[in-house]
Short mmCIF file of C-alpha atoms in Angstrom, two decimals:
data_model
loop_
_atom_site.label_atom_id
_atom_site.label_comp_id
_atom_site.label_asym_id
_atom_site.label_seq_id
_atom_site.Cartn_x
_atom_site.Cartn_y
_atom_site.Cartn_z
CA MET A 1 -12.01 -7.42 -29.82
CA SER A 2 -15.24 -5.08 -29.92
CA PHE A 3 -14.87 -1.24 -30.89
CA LEU A 4 -14.65 -0.40 -27.04
CA ASP A 5 -12.10 -2.35 -26.66
CA HIS A 6 -9.63 -1.02 -29.31
CA LEU A 7 -10.89 2.46 -28.04
CA GLU A 8 -9.62 1.62 -24.71
CA GLU A 9 -6.23 0.36 -26.44
CA LEU A 10 -5.89 3.46 -28.23
CA ARG A 11 -6.28 5.35 -25.15
CA TRP A 12 -3.37 3.57 -23.05
CA HIS A 13 -0.67 3.72 -26.66
CA ILE A 14 -1.63 8.10 -26.27
CA ILE A 15 -1.69 8.35 -22.47
CA ARG A 16 2.02 6.44 -22.95
CA SER A 17 2.67 8.67 -25.33
CA PHE A 18 1.68 12.22 -23.98
CA ALA A 19 4.32 10.67 -20.57
CA SER A 20 7.03 10.64 -22.93
CA ILE A 21 6.09 14.10 -24.21
CA ILE A 22 6.66 14.85 -20.91
CA VAL A 23 9.31 13.32 -19.20
CA PHE A 24 11.63 15.18 -22.42
CA ALA A 25 9.63 18.10 -21.48
CA VAL A 26 10.69 18.66 -18.53
CA LEU A 27 14.18 17.70 -19.17
CA ALA A 28 14.06 20.46 -21.68
CA PHE A 29 12.51 22.92 -19.42
CA VAL A 30 15.11 22.38 -16.39
CA PHE A 31 17.76 22.13 -19.04
CA LYS A 32 16.47 25.95 -20.46
CA SER A 33 19.97 27.62 -20.64
CA PHE A 34 21.35 25.08 -24.07
CA VAL A 35 17.66 25.21 -25.24
CA PHE A 36 17.50 27.94 -25.72
CA ASP A 37 21.27 29.93 -25.78
CA VAL A 38 22.47 27.55 -28.12
CA VAL A 39 19.68 26.11 -29.68
CA ILE A 40 16.88 28.67 -30.54
CA LEU A 41 18.76 31.53 -30.96
CA GLY A 42 21.58 29.55 -33.01
CA PRO A 43 20.68 30.07 -35.70
CA SER A 44 20.60 34.15 -35.11
CA ARG A 45 24.33 34.24 -33.55
CA PRO A 46 27.38 35.11 -35.94
CA ASP A 47 28.47 32.25 -34.77
CA PHE A 48 26.63 29.26 -35.85
CA PHE A 49 27.18 27.02 -37.98
CA THR A 50 25.19 28.03 -41.21
CA ASN A 51 26.13 31.44 -40.84
CA GLN A 52 30.33 30.68 -40.47
CA PHE A 53 30.43 28.18 -42.97
CA LEU A 54 28.68 30.93 -45.50
CA CYS A 55 30.74 33.44 -44.28
CA ASN A 56 33.46 31.73 -45.55
CA LEU A 57 32.42 30.78 -48.84
CA SER A 58 32.05 34.72 -49.11
CA ALA A 59 35.34 34.57 -47.99
CA THR A 60 36.70 32.15 -50.68
CA PHE A 61 35.00 33.42 -53.97
CA ASN A 62 34.11 36.78 -53.37
CA MET A 63 30.37 37.39 -52.92
CA PRO A 64 30.08 39.33 -49.70
CA VAL A 65 26.00 38.76 -50.74
CA LEU A 66 26.97 35.33 -49.01
CA CYS A 67 28.23 36.16 -45.61
CA ILE A 68 24.35 36.46 -43.80
CA ASN A 69 24.15 36.95 -39.18
CA GLN A 70 27.03 38.53 -38.45
CA VAL A 71 25.60 41.75 -36.46
CA GLN A 72 23.06 40.23 -33.30
CA LEU A 73 20.12 40.21 -33.36
CA LYS A 74 18.24 42.45 -30.68
CA PHE A 75 15.56 40.56 -28.94
CA GLN A 76 12.25 42.07 -26.77
CA ASN A 77 9.52 40.52 -23.73
CA ILE A 78 6.58 43.04 -23.65
CA ASN A 79 4.38 40.90 -22.18
CA MET A 80 5.06 40.40 -18.13
CA SER A 81 4.25 36.05 -18.62
CA GLY A 82 5.65 36.01 -22.48
CA GLN A 83 9.32 34.29 -21.05
CA PHE A 84 7.36 31.87 -18.66
CA THR A 85 5.02 31.15 -21.48
CA MET A 86 7.82 31.15 -24.17
CA HIS A 87 9.49 28.21 -22.18
CA ILE A 88 6.61 25.96 -21.70
CA TRP A 89 5.27 25.74 -25.14
CA ILE A 90 9.40 25.20 -26.45
CA ALA A 91 9.62 22.05 -23.31
CA PHE A 92 6.74 20.35 -25.43
CA VAL A 93 7.74 21.20 -28.62
CA ALA A 94 11.45 20.13 -27.65
CA GLY A 95 9.37 17.05 -25.49
CA ALA A 96 6.67 16.50 -28.90
CA ILE A 97 10.27 16.69 -30.96
CA VAL A 98 12.37 13.97 -29.29
CA SER A 99 9.61 11.94 -28.66
CA PHE A 100 8.80 11.01 -32.17
CA PRO A 101 10.22 7.64 -32.51
CA TYR A 102 8.39 6.41 -29.67
CA ILE A 103 5.19 7.72 -30.49
CA PHE A 104 5.78 6.55 -33.77
CA TRP A 105 6.25 3.16 -32.66
CA GLU A 106 3.29 3.40 -30.19
CA PHE A 107 1.67 3.80 -33.03
CA TRP A 108 2.79 1.46 -34.89
CA ARG A 109 1.24 -1.21 -32.09
CA PHE A 110 -1.94 -0.64 -32.35
CA VAL A 111 -1.53 -1.01 -36.03
CA LYS A 112 -0.17 -3.97 -36.30
CA PRO A 113 -2.56 -6.36 -35.14
CA ALA A 114 -4.80 -5.46 -37.63
CA LEU A 115 -1.74 -6.54 -40.93
CA TYR A 116 -1.41 -9.23 -42.38
CA GLU A 117 2.22 -11.42 -41.30
CA ASN A 118 3.49 -10.58 -44.99
CA GLU A 119 2.48 -7.01 -44.42
CA VAL A 120 4.23 -6.54 -41.16
CA LYS A 121 7.62 -8.49 -41.97
CA HIS A 122 7.43 -6.30 -45.07
CA SER A 123 6.89 -2.54 -42.72
CA ARG A 124 9.74 -3.11 -40.51
CA GLY A 125 11.26 -0.71 -41.23
CA ALA A 126 9.17 2.23 -40.93
CA ILE A 127 9.86 3.63 -38.02
CA PHE A 128 12.94 4.04 -38.22
CA ALA A 129 12.10 5.81 -41.62
CA ALA A 130 10.25 8.01 -40.06
CA SER A 131 12.22 9.04 -37.72
CA MET A 132 14.79 9.06 -39.47
CA LEU A 133 12.74 11.17 -42.34
CA PHE A 134 11.89 12.87 -39.55
CA SER A 135 14.82 14.05 -38.33
CA LEU A 136 16.42 15.05 -41.42
CA GLY A 137 13.33 17.86 -42.31
CA ILE A 138 13.64 18.96 -38.90
CA LEU A 139 18.04 19.44 -38.86
CA PHE A 140 17.31 20.62 -42.52
CA ALA A 141 14.98 23.15 -41.17
CA TYR A 142 16.61 24.40 -38.91
CA TYR A 143 20.62 24.66 -40.46
CA LEU A 144 19.00 26.13 -43.60
CA ILE A 145 16.17 27.51 -43.69
CA ALA A 146 16.14 28.42 -40.10
CA PRO A 147 19.05 30.74 -40.80
CA LEU A 148 17.84 32.41 -44.23
CA SER A 149 14.55 33.22 -42.84
CA VAL A 150 16.25 34.95 -40.00
CA TYR A 151 18.70 36.97 -42.01
CA PHE A 152 15.48 38.61 -44.43
CA LEU A 153 12.71 39.11 -41.76
CA GLY A 154 15.76 40.12 -38.76
CA ASN A 155 16.78 42.36 -40.89
CA TYR A 156 14.59 43.74 -43.98
CA GLN A 157 13.67 47.66 -43.38
CA VAL A 158 10.75 49.75 -45.69
CA SER A 159 12.99 52.41 -44.26
CA GLU A 160 16.23 53.22 -42.19
CA SER A 161 14.60 54.82 -39.62
CA VAL A 162 12.88 52.24 -38.17
CA GLU A 163 15.19 49.08 -36.56
CA ASN A 164 13.58 45.86 -35.75
CA ILE A 165 13.81 44.88 -32.59
CA ILE A 166 12.35 41.54 -32.26
CA ASN A 167 9.47 39.81 -30.32
CA PHE A 168 11.33 37.80 -28.56
CA GLY A 169 7.65 35.47 -28.99
CA SER A 170 8.18 35.67 -32.39
CA TYR A 171 11.26 34.82 -32.96
CA VAL A 172 11.21 31.51 -31.13
CA SER A 173 7.14 30.82 -32.86
CA THR A 174 9.09 31.49 -36.25
CA ILE A 175 11.99 28.91 -36.07
CA SER A 176 9.55 26.50 -34.22
CA SER A 177 7.29 26.15 -36.37
CA ILE A 178 9.81 26.47 -39.53
CA VAL A 179 10.90 23.32 -38.64
CA LEU A 180 7.99 21.44 -37.09
CA ALA A 181 6.86 21.98 -40.34
CA SER A 182 9.89 20.65 -42.19
CA GLY A 183 9.95 17.74 -40.30
CA VAL A 184 6.00 16.96 -41.33
CA MET A 185 6.71 17.31 -45.27
CA PHE A 186 9.80 14.98 -44.73
CA GLU A 187 7.82 12.54 -43.23
CA LEU A 188 5.75 12.11 -46.96
CA PRO A 189 7.73 8.61 -48.22
CA VAL A 190 6.13 6.98 -45.21
CA PHE A 191 2.64 9.02 -45.65
CA ILE A 192 2.26 7.87 -49.63
CA TYR A 193 3.95 4.29 -48.28
CA PHE A 194 1.39 3.61 -46.38
CA LEU A 195 -1.54 5.22 -48.59
CA SER A 196 -0.71 3.23 -51.38
CA LYS A 197 -0.54 -0.13 -48.78
CA VAL A 198 -4.58 0.40 -47.94
CA GLY A 199 -4.53 1.25 -51.97
CA LEU A 200 -5.34 4.84 -51.84
CA VAL A 201 -3.21 5.98 -54.46
CA THR A 202 -1.05 4.09 -56.36
CA ALA A 203 2.03 5.19 -59.05
CA SER A 204 0.20 5.75 -61.77
CA PHE A 205 -1.90 8.35 -59.60
CA LEU A 206 1.12 10.00 -58.21
CA LYS A 207 2.59 10.38 -61.53
CA LYS A 208 -0.64 11.62 -63.10
CA TYR A 209 -1.02 14.41 -60.81
CA ARG A 210 2.89 15.43 -60.74
CA ARG A 211 2.29 18.82 -61.83
CA HIS A 212 -0.09 19.21 -59.06
CA ALA A 213 2.11 18.15 -56.31
CA ILE A 214 4.38 20.40 -57.28
CA VAL A 215 2.49 23.40 -57.53
CA VAL A 216 1.30 22.48 -54.08
CA VAL A 217 4.73 21.85 -53.36
CA LEU A 218 5.60 25.17 -53.81
CA ALA A 219 3.11 27.02 -51.95
CA LEU A 220 3.49 25.07 -48.31
CA ALA A 221 7.74 26.33 -49.48
CA ALA A 222 5.56 29.63 -49.91
CA ILE A 223 4.55 28.95 -46.86
CA ILE A 224 6.87 27.91 -44.21
CA THR A 225 9.40 29.96 -45.31
CA PRO A 226 10.11 33.66 -45.98
CA PRO A 227 9.46 35.30 -49.31
CA ASP A 228 12.85 35.00 -50.73
CA VAL A 229 13.37 32.64 -54.08
CA ILE A 230 16.67 31.20 -52.77
CA SER A 231 14.67 29.54 -49.16
CA GLN A 232 12.19 28.37 -51.56
CA ILE A 233 13.81 26.18 -53.59
CA MET A 234 15.75 25.11 -51.01
CA VAL A 235 13.06 23.88 -49.42
CA CYS A 236 10.91 23.45 -52.65
CA LEU A 237 14.38 20.54 -54.85
CA PRO A 238 13.93 18.14 -51.46
CA LEU A 239 10.39 17.48 -51.67
CA ILE A 240 10.76 17.00 -55.56
CA VAL A 241 13.29 14.12 -54.37
CA LEU A 242 10.76 12.99 -52.13
CA TYR A 243 7.97 12.86 -54.18
CA GLU A 244 9.25 11.16 -56.58
CA ALA A 245 10.31 9.04 -53.36
CA GLY A 246 7.44 7.43 -52.75
CA ILE A 247 6.43 7.30 -56.82
CA ILE A 248 8.72 4.65 -56.45
CA ILE A 249 8.10 3.12 -53.64
CA ALA A 250 4.36 3.15 -54.60
CA LYS A 251 5.50 1.24 -57.21
CA ARG A 252 7.40 -1.89 -55.18
CA VAL A 253 4.08 -1.92 -53.05
CA GLU A 254 1.97 -2.02 -56.58
CA LYS A 255 4.91 -4.81 -56.93
CA LYS A 256 4.86 -6.50 -53.98
CA LYS A 257 0.84 -7.13 -53.91
CA LYS A 258 0.41 -8.72 -57.52
CA ARG A 259 3.45 -11.10 -56.10
CA GLU A 260 0.74 -12.62 -52.98
CA MET A 261 -1.97 -12.71 -55.55
CA GLU A 262 0.09 -14.63 -57.68
CA SER A 263 0.97 -16.75 -55.72
#
């Protein structure tokens, strides 16, 4: 295929991916009560699963500090079109999250013709692995990081004279950015797999720069979480584990390449 033919093929993959986002975005727009009342506002509610679990845990071990988000936060909208704009934005975000497996599959269909038969064989589980890791990142952030972030940022006060009445747009952007960033970062082993397949990284390279990677992980955790130690540690630990898993994956890729060259 010529370069223009490749661009034409890529264009149709992008169009189909965008169409899937639109379909699920329309569904999310229609079912706004579930999306906002149950999903978006969930981490701020006392009856949210994580909040209830931590409060039950605090009662069992007599540790009141664990009981979080038991007072419902107050939200306000200060822009005329604020709620409508947020409704559209969240619909597209929800559409992108739900469509992720299909989008990755379209990307895989575009790349697949350029791979050798043995590479296709060894990469068949890539779509499933990427979808699972993305989903795990989303769930991890939604059920663990988001409630802690809401509790810390929503209740932090510089003075008792200042009452926290949260701008709804600020709340939604905080929750969505934390969840999406976590989902993307959990794709680390998949990124390492493809980089090792094309020879850009090796297991020895990843081991050599492990300390540097930990510093980067700490910086990313500080960006996507509130400035409290517990949330940052909760983000750092799984990312470090995923980095170590990436080293194992890179080793396996190198061994397969070596066996193929010897045969």
